[in-house]
Amino acid sequence: MKNLLATTAIVTAAMAGTTANAQGFGSGAYVNIFGGYDVMTTTTEATSDADSLEFDWEGAGGFNLGAAVGLEISSGLRAEAEISYSTQDVDSVSLEGGSVDVEDVTLTNTYLLANVWYDVPMGAGSLFTPYVGGGLGAGIVDIGEVDVDADADGIDPATGLAYQVGAGVQVAVGPGAVDLSYRFRGVVALEFDNDVFAPEFTLEGSSVSNSLQAGYILKF
C-alpha cells in the first residue's frame, strides 16, 4: 500500500515538474471542483484450496465529489493531480447467478490520480472545448460492515491500482469554464482483510464505476 501511494506521488510530482518547466508556474494553471452521479460495482472473490466464491456488490447509484489541480503542458495538453470520492448504498449481492438483498451496506471508493487530458482544437473564439484522456494512480475501496456474523467486524478497506478514462466538454463561462464529462474509473489488485469468511479464504477483487459529472474550472 505504501509503495503504491509513493509511486503515485512520484508520478504526479514528475508531471507537475515537467509542466512547470514548460509553462512556468502560474501560466495555464487551473483548479477544477466537480461532482455528479455515480453507479458502482465491486467484485470480490473468496478463494481457498478447496473452494471459490465470487460476489458482485451492485451499487444502487450515488454521488461523487472531487477536485483537481492542473497545468497546461503545451497547446492542447494538460496534466493534473486529482482526488475524488464516490459513495452509494449496495442494492444487491449476486452470487453464482442469484441475488441476495442486503441492508446497511455502503460502497465507497477514494481515488488519487495523475491525469493527462487532450483538448481538441475548435478554432479561435469557440466557447466549447471537447477533451479526452485518462489517468493512473491509487484507489481505496471500502465495502463497509457486512452483517453476517455477530462476531465479525466486516471487510476492511483495501488499496489497489486505480485508473480512469474519460471525455468531456468545457464551456467558457466567466473567468473559467463549466466542465461536463463522463468518467469510467476502476481499481484493481485489491486484497481485503476480513472476518466474514473463514481464515483459510483469501478475499481479492476489483471495482468499477461509471460517473456523469459537472464542475467548474477556474483558470489562473
Short mmCIF file of C-alpha atoms in Angstrom, two decimals:
data_model
loop_
_atom_site.label_atom_id
_atom_site.label_comp_id
_atom_site.label_asym_id
_atom_site.label_seq_id
_atom_site.Cartn_x
_atom_site.Cartn_y
_atom_site.Cartn_z
CA MET A 1 0.00 0.00 0.00
CA LYS A 2 2.77 2.46 0.98
CA ASN A 3 4.75 1.62 -2.18
CA LEU A 4 1.69 2.14 -4.39
CA LEU A 5 0.88 5.53 -2.86
CA ALA A 6 4.53 6.59 -3.05
CA THR A 7 4.70 5.65 -6.74
CA THR A 8 1.57 7.69 -7.44
CA ALA A 9 3.00 10.71 -5.64
CA ILE A 10 6.26 10.47 -7.63
CA VAL A 11 4.41 10.24 -10.96
CA THR A 12 2.23 13.24 -10.06
CA ALA A 13 5.23 15.31 -8.96
CA ALA A 14 7.14 14.46 -12.12
CA MET A 15 4.23 15.50 -14.30
CA ALA A 16 3.81 18.76 -12.42
CA GLY A 17 7.55 19.44 -12.62
CA THR A 18 7.63 18.90 -16.38
CA THR A 19 4.69 21.25 -16.79
CA ALA A 20 6.23 23.94 -14.61
CA ASN A 21 9.39 23.87 -16.71
CA ALA A 22 7.41 24.15 -19.95
CA GLN A 23 4.96 26.85 -18.94
CA GLY A 24 6.21 28.46 -15.76
CA PHE A 25 4.24 28.35 -12.53
CA GLY A 26 1.07 30.43 -12.73
CA SER A 27 0.79 30.14 -16.53
CA GLY A 28 -2.00 27.83 -17.65
CA ALA A 29 -2.79 26.72 -14.09
CA TYR A 30 -6.31 25.79 -13.04
CA VAL A 31 -8.46 24.23 -10.32
CA ASN A 32 -11.46 22.02 -11.09
CA ILE A 33 -14.14 21.32 -8.47
CA PHE A 34 -16.66 18.69 -9.60
CA GLY A 35 -19.44 16.34 -8.55
CA GLY A 36 -22.07 14.12 -10.09
CA TYR A 37 -23.94 10.83 -10.29
CA ASP A 38 -22.11 7.52 -9.98
CA VAL A 39 -23.00 3.81 -10.41
CA MET A 40 -20.52 1.35 -8.93
CA THR A 41 -19.92 -2.42 -8.95
CA THR A 42 -17.32 -4.12 -6.76
CA THR A 43 -16.41 -7.74 -7.49
CA THR A 44 -14.83 -9.88 -4.77
CA GLU A 45 -13.66 -13.48 -4.91
CA ALA A 46 -13.15 -15.60 -1.79
CA THR A 47 -10.80 -18.47 -2.56
CA SER A 48 -9.28 -21.37 -0.67
CA ASP A 49 -7.50 -24.55 -1.73
CA ALA A 50 -10.87 -26.32 -1.96
CA ASP A 51 -13.40 -23.66 -2.95
CA SER A 52 -14.03 -20.35 -4.71
CA LEU A 53 -16.96 -17.94 -4.35
CA GLU A 54 -17.43 -14.78 -6.42
CA PHE A 55 -19.65 -11.91 -5.29
CA ASP A 56 -20.78 -8.83 -7.25
CA TRP A 57 -21.72 -5.95 -4.95
CA GLU A 58 -24.09 -3.85 -7.04
CA GLY A 59 -24.45 -0.19 -6.09
CA ALA A 60 -27.86 1.47 -6.25
CA GLY A 61 -26.36 4.70 -7.59
CA GLY A 62 -24.94 7.56 -5.58
CA PHE A 63 -22.80 10.66 -5.81
CA ASN A 64 -19.17 11.56 -6.37
CA LEU A 65 -17.19 14.63 -5.36
CA GLY A 66 -13.68 15.67 -6.23
CA ALA A 67 -11.09 18.30 -7.04
CA ALA A 68 -8.16 18.53 -9.42
CA VAL A 69 -5.29 20.95 -9.89
CA GLY A 70 -3.55 21.14 -13.25
CA LEU A 71 -1.27 22.95 -15.67
CA GLU A 72 -1.02 23.19 -19.44
CA ILE A 73 1.97 21.20 -20.70
CA SER A 74 1.64 22.51 -24.24
CA SER A 75 -1.08 23.73 -26.53
CA GLY A 76 -3.99 21.34 -26.07
CA LEU A 77 -2.28 19.09 -23.49
CA ARG A 78 -2.94 19.28 -19.73
CA ALA A 79 -1.54 17.37 -16.73
CA GLU A 80 -3.29 17.30 -13.38
CA ALA A 81 -3.50 15.66 -9.97
CA GLU A 82 -6.97 14.57 -8.84
CA ILE A 83 -8.55 13.37 -5.63
CA SER A 84 -12.15 12.13 -5.76
CA TYR A 85 -14.64 10.22 -3.65
CA SER A 86 -17.71 8.14 -4.55
CA THR A 87 -20.29 6.52 -2.27
CA GLN A 88 -23.56 4.62 -2.65
CA ASP A 89 -25.70 2.00 -0.93
CA VAL A 90 -25.50 -1.61 -2.06
CA ASP A 91 -28.65 -2.65 -3.91
CA SER A 92 -27.97 -6.39 -4.09
CA VAL A 93 -25.23 -9.01 -3.96
CA SER A 94 -25.02 -11.50 -6.83
CA LEU A 95 -23.58 -14.97 -6.22
CA GLU A 96 -23.37 -17.64 -8.93
CA GLY A 97 -26.29 -16.25 -10.91
CA GLY A 98 -28.54 -15.44 -7.95
CA SER A 99 -29.08 -12.24 -5.99
CA VAL A 100 -29.40 -11.57 -2.28
CA ASP A 101 -30.97 -8.42 -0.85
CA VAL A 102 -28.73 -6.63 1.62
CA GLU A 103 -29.26 -3.81 4.09
CA ASP A 104 -26.98 -1.14 5.55
CA VAL A 105 -24.01 -1.92 3.31
CA THR A 106 -22.29 1.00 1.56
CA LEU A 107 -19.64 1.05 -1.14
CA THR A 108 -17.11 3.89 -1.08
CA ASN A 109 -14.19 4.46 -3.43
CA THR A 110 -11.46 7.07 -3.00
CA TYR A 111 -9.13 7.86 -5.91
CA LEU A 112 -5.77 9.63 -6.12
CA LEU A 113 -4.93 10.02 -9.80
CA ALA A 114 -2.38 11.64 -12.10
CA ASN A 115 -4.22 12.56 -15.32
CA VAL A 116 -3.37 13.75 -18.81
CA TRP A 117 -6.09 15.38 -20.97
CA TYR A 118 -6.02 16.46 -24.62
CA ASP A 119 -8.14 19.47 -25.59
CA VAL A 120 -9.44 19.12 -29.16
CA PRO A 121 -8.81 22.38 -31.13
CA MET A 122 -12.07 24.11 -32.10
CA GLY A 123 -10.79 27.33 -33.58
CA ALA A 124 -10.35 30.85 -32.23
CA GLY A 125 -13.35 32.30 -30.44
CA SER A 126 -15.12 28.96 -29.78
CA LEU A 127 -16.90 28.69 -26.44
CA PHE A 128 -16.72 24.88 -26.50
CA THR A 129 -13.61 22.72 -25.98
CA PRO A 130 -14.03 18.93 -26.14
CA TYR A 131 -11.35 16.78 -24.50
CA VAL A 132 -10.34 13.15 -23.94
CA GLY A 133 -7.80 11.40 -21.74
CA GLY A 134 -7.23 9.37 -18.62
CA GLY A 135 -5.05 8.73 -15.62
CA LEU A 136 -3.36 6.28 -13.25
CA GLY A 137 -2.86 6.22 -9.50
CA ALA A 138 -4.11 4.57 -6.33
CA GLY A 139 -7.59 3.77 -5.08
CA ILE A 140 -9.10 2.76 -1.73
CA VAL A 141 -12.22 0.56 -1.85
CA ASP A 142 -14.42 0.09 1.22
CA ILE A 143 -17.33 -2.36 1.24
CA GLY A 144 -18.11 -1.50 4.86
CA GLU A 145 -19.63 -3.72 7.52
CA VAL A 146 -21.27 -6.89 6.27
CA ASP A 147 -23.68 -8.11 8.94
CA VAL A 148 -23.47 -11.88 8.53
CA ASP A 149 -21.91 -12.77 11.86
CA ALA A 150 -22.31 -11.01 15.21
CA ASP A 151 -18.64 -11.70 15.95
CA ALA A 152 -17.39 -10.42 12.58
CA ASP A 153 -16.10 -6.89 12.11
CA GLY A 154 -16.70 -6.98 8.36
CA ILE A 155 -14.42 -6.39 5.39
CA ASP A 156 -11.57 -3.90 5.83
CA PRO A 157 -10.82 -1.30 3.13
CA ALA A 158 -8.25 -2.30 0.51
CA THR A 159 -5.85 -0.28 -1.64
CA GLY A 160 -5.13 -1.10 -5.28
CA LEU A 161 -4.03 0.31 -8.63
CA ALA A 162 -6.56 2.86 -9.91
CA TYR A 163 -7.19 4.12 -13.43
CA GLN A 164 -9.68 6.22 -15.34
CA VAL A 165 -10.60 7.11 -18.92
CA GLY A 166 -12.99 9.85 -19.84
CA ALA A 167 -14.20 12.57 -22.15
CA GLY A 168 -15.99 15.83 -21.75
CA VAL A 169 -16.54 19.36 -22.96
CA GLN A 170 -15.61 22.69 -21.38
CA VAL A 171 -17.96 25.63 -21.90
CA ALA A 172 -16.36 29.03 -21.35
CA VAL A 173 -18.17 30.92 -18.55
CA GLY A 174 -16.71 33.96 -16.79
CA PRO A 175 -13.03 33.62 -15.81
CA GLY A 176 -13.12 29.86 -16.33
CA ALA A 177 -15.32 27.13 -17.78
CA VAL A 178 -18.11 24.74 -16.90
CA ASP A 179 -16.86 21.16 -17.28
CA LEU A 180 -19.41 18.48 -18.34
CA SER A 181 -17.91 15.00 -18.50
CA TYR A 182 -18.11 11.20 -18.30
CA ARG A 183 -15.59 9.08 -16.39
CA PHE A 184 -15.01 5.34 -16.23
CA ARG A 185 -12.92 4.62 -13.14
CA GLY A 186 -11.61 1.36 -11.77
CA VAL A 187 -9.45 -0.14 -9.04
CA VAL A 188 -7.69 -3.49 -9.49
CA ALA A 189 -5.36 -5.76 -7.48
CA LEU A 190 -7.39 -5.40 -4.28
CA GLU A 191 -6.64 -7.67 -1.30
CA PHE A 192 -9.13 -7.39 1.56
CA ASP A 193 -8.59 -8.33 5.19
CA ASN A 194 -11.88 -9.63 6.58
CA ASP A 195 -13.69 -11.52 9.33
CA VAL A 196 -16.62 -12.56 7.14
CA PHE A 197 -15.04 -15.69 5.66
CA ALA A 198 -13.09 -18.46 7.34
CA PRO A 199 -9.34 -17.83 7.83
CA GLU A 200 -8.37 -20.24 5.05
CA PHE A 201 -10.09 -17.98 2.49
CA THR A 202 -8.39 -15.02 0.83
CA LEU A 203 -10.56 -12.17 -0.46
CA GLU A 204 -9.46 -10.34 -3.60
CA GLY A 205 -11.32 -8.13 -6.01
CA SER A 206 -11.75 -5.11 -8.25
CA SER A 207 -14.16 -2.20 -8.56
CA VAL A 208 -15.51 -0.13 -11.46
CA SER A 209 -17.72 2.96 -11.61
CA ASN A 210 -19.46 5.00 -14.29
CA SER A 211 -19.76 8.70 -13.50
CA LEU A 212 -21.55 11.66 -15.03
CA GLN A 213 -20.00 14.85 -13.68
CA ALA A 214 -20.32 18.61 -13.76
CA GLY A 215 -17.73 21.01 -12.44
CA TYR A 216 -16.26 24.47 -12.71
CA ILE A 217 -12.69 25.11 -13.86
CA LEU A 218 -11.13 28.29 -12.51
CA LYS A 219 -8.10 29.34 -14.53
CA PHE A 220 -5.20 31.47 -13.29
#
